[in-house]
Amino acid sequence: MNAIFEREAVRKYTNEEVEEEKIQKLIDAFQASPCAMHQTDVMELSVITKPELLKKIEDSTDNSCYNAPLIFMINTKKDSQFGERDASVAAENVMVEAADLGLGSVYVMGGVFALNKLPELQKELGMDEGYETTVLLPIGYSADKEQVEDRSNRYKVVRK
């Protein structure tokens, strides 16, 4: 549970590469995500670590991924009724696992809109035809070691 409370949005990363074992654990967290109506064919993941591809994403999305050394690009079928929800749940799994591994991450939407206008780049990044990018997750080691924000009273809660 500590990872849930320690997770925070990270928008500044070191240049340190994420170790392969940690990347695999993040992929495992993605794979363990629930999916609506057990439709496992509505979502796919592209894991981007190659510097030239990371640069293409940054250049094409106005630096929306904050120069992270690792990007998870979660894509969903264009006609999926639950794709956005499934992608968000998967993103949360990955972000919580990242926090548990000592990594930072952030849920990015702005770059998604830019990428969805660039089908050739999406194809180069491994996305299948008939899908669209739904969430980008920059992941890496945080360059800022700030205090975690108190979120204990962030939202209204009604108990009856």
XYZ file of C-alpha atoms in Angstrom:
160
model
C 0.000 0.000 0.000
C 2.878 2.445 0.561
C 3.456 2.724 -3.180
C -0.085 4.035 -3.602
C 0.552 6.786 -1.085
C 4.092 7.549 -2.272
C 3.270 7.693 -5.982
C 3.441 11.191 -7.407
C 3.520 12.853 -10.808
C 7.143 13.216 -11.936
C 7.939 15.695 -14.672
C 11.723 15.809 -14.420
C 13.901 12.725 -14.873
C 17.574 11.850 -14.630
C 19.336 10.344 -17.661
C 19.742 7.021 -15.847
C 18.322 4.107 -17.827
C 15.705 1.914 -16.199
C 17.016 -1.585 -15.593
C 15.563 -4.417 -17.669
C 14.315 -6.270 -14.559
C 12.303 -3.208 -13.552
C 10.918 -2.765 -17.063
C 9.745 -6.381 -16.963
C 8.040 -5.810 -13.598
C 6.261 -2.783 -15.085
C 5.139 -4.895 -18.051
C 3.901 -7.538 -15.598
C 1.878 -4.845 -13.783
C 0.379 -3.807 -17.132
C -0.481 -7.433 -17.946
C -2.162 -7.882 -14.535
C -4.594 -5.027 -15.199
C -8.309 -5.760 -15.117
C -10.217 -5.402 -18.362
C -13.889 -4.761 -18.987
C -15.927 -7.827 -19.887
C -12.674 -9.817 -20.178
C -11.994 -8.281 -23.597
C -8.243 -8.745 -23.709
C -7.882 -7.786 -27.363
C -8.747 -4.084 -26.959
C -5.445 -2.864 -25.540
C -1.768 -3.089 -26.440
C 1.459 -1.663 -25.056
C 4.517 -0.223 -26.780
C 7.584 0.013 -24.529
C 9.938 2.688 -25.824
C 13.579 2.837 -24.674
C 15.554 3.565 -27.850
C 16.944 7.113 -27.630
C 16.121 7.936 -31.264
C 12.467 6.936 -30.770
C 12.224 8.782 -27.449
C 13.516 11.892 -29.233
C 10.942 11.498 -32.018
C 8.172 11.324 -29.416
C 9.480 14.412 -27.602
C 9.881 16.366 -30.843
C 6.410 15.377 -32.053
C 4.586 16.049 -28.786
C 6.156 19.331 -27.611
C 8.238 17.550 -24.954
C 5.149 16.020 -23.326
C 7.125 13.103 -21.877
C 9.695 15.254 -20.084
C 12.704 13.469 -21.594
C 12.035 10.300 -19.615
C 14.312 7.365 -20.490
C 11.322 5.025 -20.757
C 7.841 5.567 -22.183
C 4.918 3.191 -21.978
C 2.521 3.958 -24.836
C -0.844 2.363 -24.084
C -3.004 1.947 -27.174
C -6.609 0.824 -27.466
C -8.862 -0.267 -30.306
C -10.549 2.736 -31.857
C -14.002 1.206 -31.567
C -13.626 -0.144 -28.018
C -16.383 0.880 -25.634
C -14.113 0.366 -22.620
C -10.647 1.062 -24.062
C -10.055 4.373 -22.314
C -11.121 2.933 -18.965
C -8.969 -0.179 -19.414
C -5.981 1.967 -20.398
C -6.426 4.181 -17.329
C -6.598 1.188 -14.998
C -3.508 -0.302 -16.639
C -1.707 3.033 -16.312
C -2.479 3.160 -12.593
C -1.123 -0.387 -12.142
C 2.094 0.621 -13.892
C 2.439 3.906 -11.971
C 1.960 2.202 -8.594
C 4.476 -0.505 -9.527
C 6.898 2.210 -10.690
C 6.635 3.910 -7.293
C 7.247 0.573 -5.573
C 10.403 0.143 -7.692
C 11.715 3.602 -6.789
C 10.763 5.101 -10.165
C 8.712 8.140 -11.028
C 5.996 8.406 -13.650
C 3.224 10.671 -14.854
C -0.052 10.145 -16.734
C 0.161 12.170 -19.968
C -2.753 13.104 -22.222
C -1.433 16.133 -24.150
C 1.073 14.130 -26.149
C -1.593 11.561 -26.969
C -3.498 14.029 -29.125
C -0.333 14.884 -31.043
C 0.631 11.218 -31.557
C -2.828 10.319 -32.807
C -2.246 12.761 -35.675
C 0.954 10.895 -36.631
C 0.008 7.355 -37.721
C 3.397 6.707 -39.367
C 5.218 7.427 -36.106
C 2.736 5.297 -34.161
C 3.385 2.426 -36.569
C 7.143 2.896 -36.103
C 6.550 2.739 -32.332
C 4.812 -0.645 -32.710
C 1.132 0.290 -32.704
C -1.193 -1.903 -34.749
C -3.637 -0.534 -37.301
C -7.104 0.071 -35.885
C -5.702 1.299 -32.561
C -5.098 4.760 -31.145
C -2.821 5.975 -28.390
C -4.807 6.452 -25.194
C -2.190 7.098 -22.493
C 1.505 7.934 -22.448
C 3.465 7.073 -19.315
C 6.930 8.609 -19.050
C 8.882 6.585 -16.478
C 12.311 6.979 -14.924
C 14.299 8.124 -11.934
C 13.049 11.406 -10.534
C 15.440 14.350 -10.744
C 13.456 16.107 -7.995
C 13.331 14.580 -4.542
C 10.506 16.696 -3.186
C 8.232 15.843 -0.279
C 5.225 13.754 -1.281
C 2.037 15.825 -1.304
C -0.567 15.048 1.366
C -3.546 13.728 -0.573
C -5.527 12.392 2.367
C -8.353 14.912 1.896
C -8.113 15.515 -1.819
C -11.659 14.564 -2.815
C -15.077 14.722 -1.253
C -16.051 11.476 0.443
C -19.621 10.723 1.487
C -20.233 7.897 3.955
C -23.735 6.829 4.905
